[in-house]
C-alpha atoms as a PDB file:
ATOM      1  CA  MET A   1     187.401 -14.100 -39.472  1.00  0.00           C
ATOM      2  CA  LYS A   2     185.439 -14.159 -42.716  1.00  0.00           C
ATOM      3  CA  ARG A   3     187.979 -16.551 -44.235  1.00  0.00           C
ATOM      4  CA  ILE A   4     187.634 -18.958 -41.314  1.00  0.00           C
ATOM      5  CA  TYR A   5     183.861 -18.842 -41.622  1.00  0.00           C
ATOM      6  CA  LEU A   6     184.114 -19.465 -45.389  1.00  0.00           C
ATOM      7  CA  LEU A   7     186.457 -22.428 -44.822  1.00  0.00           C
ATOM      8  CA  LEU A   8     184.074 -23.929 -42.265  1.00  0.00           C
ATOM      9  CA  LEU A   9     181.172 -23.466 -44.651  1.00  0.00           C
ATOM     10  CA  ILE A  10     183.040 -25.154 -47.524  1.00  0.00           C
ATOM     11  CA  ALA A  11     184.171 -27.990 -45.248  1.00  0.00           C
ATOM     12  CA  GLY A  12     180.585 -28.426 -44.090  1.00  0.00           C
ATOM     13  CA  LEU A  13     179.320 -28.746 -47.646  1.00  0.00           C
ATOM     14  CA  PHE A  14     181.762 -31.554 -48.386  1.00  0.00           C
ATOM     15  CA  SER A  15     181.319 -33.434 -45.137  1.00  0.00           C
ATOM     16  CA  CYS A  16     178.370 -35.733 -45.786  1.00  0.00           C
ATOM     17  CA  LYS A  17     178.635 -39.146 -44.183  1.00  0.00           C
ATOM     18  CA  ASN A  18     176.599 -42.273 -44.885  1.00  0.00           C
ATOM     19  CA  GLN A  19     174.371 -40.419 -47.362  1.00  0.00           C
ATOM     20  CA  GLN A  20     173.236 -38.111 -44.550  1.00  0.00           C
ATOM     21  CA  THR A  21     171.623 -34.908 -45.778  1.00  0.00           C
ATOM     22  CA  CYS A  22     174.106 -32.089 -46.340  1.00  0.00           C
ATOM     23  CA  ASN A  23     171.509 -29.375 -46.108  1.00  0.00           C
ATOM     24  CA  PRO A  24     169.948 -29.214 -42.676  1.00  0.00           C
ATOM     25  CA  SER A  25     167.511 -26.385 -42.168  1.00  0.00           C
ATOM     26  CA  SER A  26     168.702 -23.020 -40.958  1.00  0.00           C
ATOM     27  CA  PRO A  27     168.861 -22.800 -37.181  1.00  0.00           C
ATOM     28  CA  LYS A  28     165.695 -21.258 -35.733  1.00  0.00           C
ATOM     29  CA  ARG A  29     165.301 -20.131 -32.141  1.00  0.00           C
ATOM     30  CA  THR A  30     162.704 -22.029 -30.179  1.00  0.00           C
ATOM     31  CA  GLN A  31     163.214 -20.100 -26.954  1.00  0.00           C
ATOM     32  CA  SER A  32     165.807 -18.254 -24.871  1.00  0.00           C
ATOM     33  CA  ILE A  33     165.836 -18.856 -21.143  1.00  0.00           C
ATOM     34  CA  TYR A  34     167.315 -16.418 -18.629  1.00  0.00           C
ATOM     35  CA  MET A  35     169.027 -18.200 -15.742  1.00  0.00           C
ATOM     36  CA  SER A  36     170.612 -16.802 -12.598  1.00  0.00           C
ATOM     37  CA  ASN A  37     172.912 -18.566 -10.142  1.00  0.00           C
ATOM     38  CA  CYS A  38     174.065 -16.515  -7.130  1.00  0.00           C
ATOM     39  CA  GLY A  39     173.589 -13.330  -9.135  1.00  0.00           C
ATOM     40  CA  VAL A  40     175.479 -14.576 -12.208  1.00  0.00           C
ATOM     41  CA  ALA A  41     173.183 -14.358 -15.223  1.00  0.00           C
ATOM     42  CA  SER A  42     173.376 -16.693 -18.193  1.00  0.00           C
ATOM     43  CA  TYR A  43     171.220 -17.400 -21.207  1.00  0.00           C
ATOM     44  CA  LEU A  44     170.279 -20.745 -22.702  1.00  0.00           C
ATOM     45  CA  HIS A  45     169.234 -20.639 -26.354  1.00  0.00           C
ATOM     46  CA  GLU A  46     167.250 -23.588 -27.683  1.00  0.00           C
ATOM     47  CA  ILE A  47     167.303 -23.837 -31.467  1.00  0.00           C
ATOM     48  CA  GLU A  48     165.768 -26.183 -33.981  1.00  0.00           C
ATOM     49  CA  VAL A  49     167.760 -27.545 -36.919  1.00  0.00           C
ATOM     50  CA  LYS A  50     165.596 -29.932 -38.903  1.00  0.00           C
ATOM     51  CA  GLY A  51     167.564 -32.942 -40.090  1.00  0.00           C
ATOM     52  CA  LEU A  52     170.276 -32.605 -37.425  1.00  0.00           C
ATOM     53  CA  SER A  53     171.709 -35.879 -36.129  1.00  0.00           C
ATOM     54  CA  LEU A  54     174.801 -37.266 -34.422  1.00  0.00           C
ATOM     55  CA  LYS A  55     176.139 -38.282 -37.835  1.00  0.00           C
ATOM     56  CA  PHE A  56     177.006 -34.693 -38.720  1.00  0.00           C
ATOM     57  CA  ASP A  57     180.643 -33.717 -38.354  1.00  0.00           C
ATOM     58  CA  SER A  58     182.089 -30.845 -36.361  1.00  0.00           C
ATOM     59  CA  ALA A  59     182.412 -28.468 -39.324  1.00  0.00           C
ATOM     60  CA  THR A  60     178.700 -28.708 -40.115  1.00  0.00           C
ATOM     61  CA  ILE A  61     177.582 -28.194 -36.528  1.00  0.00           C
ATOM     62  CA  ILE A  62     180.016 -25.324 -35.902  1.00  0.00           C
ATOM     63  CA  THR A  63     178.779 -23.672 -39.107  1.00  0.00           C
ATOM     64  CA  LEU A  64     175.184 -23.980 -37.885  1.00  0.00           C
ATOM     65  CA  ILE A  65     176.162 -22.487 -34.518  1.00  0.00           C
ATOM     66  CA  ASN A  66     177.954 -19.584 -36.209  1.00  0.00           C
ATOM     67  CA  ASN A  67     174.927 -18.998 -38.449  1.00  0.00           C
ATOM     68  CA  TYR A  68     172.716 -18.784 -35.378  1.00  0.00           C
ATOM     69  CA  ILE A  69     175.099 -16.492 -33.494  1.00  0.00           C
ATOM     70  CA  ASN A  70     175.391 -14.175 -36.496  1.00  0.00           C
ATOM     71  CA  SER A  71     171.601 -14.029 -36.850  1.00  0.00           C
ATOM     72  CA  ASN A  72     170.965 -13.362 -33.139  1.00  0.00           C
ATOM     73  CA  LEU A  73     169.191 -10.079 -33.762  1.00  0.00           C
ATOM     74  CA  SER A  74     167.956  -9.719 -30.204  1.00  0.00           C
ATOM     75  CA  ASP A  75     171.506  -9.238 -28.866  1.00  0.00           C
ATOM     76  CA  THR A  76     170.657 -11.664 -26.063  1.00  0.00           C
ATOM     77  CA  PRO A  77     173.939 -13.028 -24.695  1.00  0.00           C
ATOM     78  CA  ILE A  78     174.638 -16.665 -25.524  1.00  0.00           C
ATOM     79  CA  ASN A  79     176.089 -18.889 -22.809  1.00  0.00           C
ATOM     80  CA  ILE A  80     174.610 -22.241 -23.860  1.00  0.00           C
ATOM     81  CA  ILE A  81     173.071 -23.433 -27.117  1.00  0.00           C
ATOM     82  CA  ASP A  82     170.886 -26.541 -27.202  1.00  0.00           C
ATOM     83  CA  MET A  83     170.375 -27.872 -30.721  1.00  0.00           C
ATOM     84  CA  PHE A  84     167.219 -29.902 -31.382  1.00  0.00           C
ATOM     85  CA  SER A  85     166.377 -31.932 -34.473  1.00  0.00           C
ATOM     86  CA  SER A  86     162.700 -31.012 -34.164  1.00  0.00           C
ATOM     87  CA  LYS A  87     160.328 -29.000 -32.036  1.00  0.00           C
ATOM     88  CA  GLN A  88     157.414 -31.311 -32.669  1.00  0.00           C
ATOM     89  CA  ASN A  89     157.010 -31.951 -28.920  1.00  0.00           C
ATOM     90  CA  PHE A  90     157.771 -28.369 -27.835  1.00  0.00           C
ATOM     91  CA  ASP A  91     155.124 -26.883 -25.517  1.00  0.00           C
ATOM     92  CA  ILE A  92     154.718 -23.207 -26.454  1.00  0.00           C
ATOM     93  CA  GLY A  93     152.937 -22.467 -23.175  1.00  0.00           C
ATOM     94  CA  GLU A  94     155.793 -23.678 -20.949  1.00  0.00           C
ATOM     95  CA  THR A  95     159.289 -22.236 -20.657  1.00  0.00           C
ATOM     96  CA  LEU A  96     161.120 -24.349 -18.111  1.00  0.00           C
ATOM     97  CA  SER A  97     158.991 -27.502 -17.908  1.00  0.00           C
ATOM     98  CA  GLN A  98     158.956 -29.035 -21.354  1.00  0.00           C
ATOM     99  CA  PRO A  99     157.752 -32.623 -21.849  1.00  0.00           C
ATOM    100  CA  ASN A 100     160.376 -35.395 -21.786  1.00  0.00           C
ATOM    101  CA  GLU A 101     159.667 -36.123 -25.466  1.00  0.00           C
ATOM    102  CA  TYR A 102     160.976 -32.668 -26.358  1.00  0.00           C
ATOM    103  CA  TYR A 103     164.348 -33.353 -24.713  1.00  0.00           C
ATOM    104  CA  LYS A 104     164.634 -36.645 -26.584  1.00  0.00           C
ATOM    105  CA  GLU A 105     164.973 -34.495 -29.727  1.00  0.00           C
ATOM    106  CA  ARG A 106     168.053 -32.671 -28.339  1.00  0.00           C
ATOM    107  CA  VAL A 107     171.219 -33.630 -30.211  1.00  0.00           C
ATOM    108  CA  VAL A 108     173.992 -31.267 -29.085  1.00  0.00           C
ATOM    109  CA  ARG A 109     174.563 -28.781 -26.266  1.00  0.00           C
ATOM    110  CA  VAL A 110     177.401 -26.278 -26.554  1.00  0.00           C
ATOM    111  CA  TYR A 111     178.726 -24.277 -23.603  1.00  0.00           C
ATOM    112  CA  PHE A 112     180.538 -20.989 -24.162  1.00  0.00           C
ATOM    113  CA  ASP A 113     183.193 -19.363 -21.987  1.00  0.00           C
ATOM    114  CA  GLN A 114     181.580 -16.228 -20.533  1.00  0.00           C
ATOM    115  CA  ASN A 115     184.795 -14.189 -20.730  1.00  0.00           C
ATOM    116  CA  THR A 116     185.878 -15.003 -24.294  1.00  0.00           C
ATOM    117  CA  ASN A 117     182.627 -16.223 -25.928  1.00  0.00           C
ATOM    118  CA  HIS A 118     184.575 -19.169 -27.359  1.00  0.00           C
ATOM    119  CA  ILE A 119     183.219 -22.708 -27.261  1.00  0.00           C
ATOM    120  CA  LYS A 120     184.217 -24.372 -23.999  1.00  0.00           C
ATOM    121  CA  THR A 121     182.415 -27.734 -23.784  1.00  0.00           C
ATOM    122  CA  PHE A 122     180.367 -30.054 -26.006  1.00  0.00           C
ATOM    123  CA  GLU A 123     177.636 -32.416 -24.842  1.00  0.00           C
ATOM    124  CA  PHE A 124     176.018 -34.997 -27.121  1.00  0.00           C
ATOM    125  CA  PHE A 125     172.666 -36.690 -26.571  1.00  0.00           C
ATOM    126  CA  ASP A 126     170.967 -39.797 -27.896  1.00  0.00           C
ATOM    127  CA  GLU A 127     167.237 -40.030 -27.119  1.00  0.00           C
ATOM    128  CA  GLY A 128     167.664 -37.595 -24.225  1.00  0.00           C
ATOM    129  CA  ILE A 129     170.604 -39.404 -22.626  1.00  0.00           C
ATOM    130  CA  THR A 130     174.054 -37.782 -22.445  1.00  0.00           C
ATOM    131  CA  ILE A 131     176.481 -39.990 -24.359  1.00  0.00           C
ATOM    132  CA  TYR A 132     179.513 -37.690 -24.203  1.00  0.00           C
ATOM    133  CA  LYS A 133     180.525 -34.451 -22.496  1.00  0.00           C
ATOM    134  CA  GLY A 134     183.957 -32.900 -22.862  1.00  0.00           C
ATOM    135  CA  ASN A 135     186.157 -30.036 -23.943  1.00  0.00           C
ATOM    136  CA  VAL A 136     187.059 -31.671 -27.232  1.00  0.00           C
ATOM    137  CA  TRP A 137     184.837 -32.816 -30.066  1.00  0.00           C
ATOM    138  CA  LYS A 138     183.502 -36.356 -29.678  1.00  0.00           C
ATOM    139  CA  ARG A 139     185.495 -38.722 -31.844  1.00  0.00           C
END
């Protein structure tokens, strides 16, 4: 497992495109939201990665996700991760009703299989609008 993580990290360092920054900030939790649907609990983690954009490749984003998962000190289960490029419009006083401007900063949403904890689905956003959702990485 450590070798795979190391390979992803190395691939991420050499994956700059169009002079995009190679060093986004470390992922930082903005909030975790407990959700329940017919008694089935799930947790949405919203994280900020300054400098994140749709121009990053899969290796970089997967590395950032793994960094967040490995630093999840609260042991809160992770079912969904929303990755934001900024939390400039984040309302600290509200959990579920954030302003629309905040969701325009969302770049990627990753769904995890609850049984295996492996990535199941990717969803990509541009200015708050879903531009792709699928089980394979957007090409």
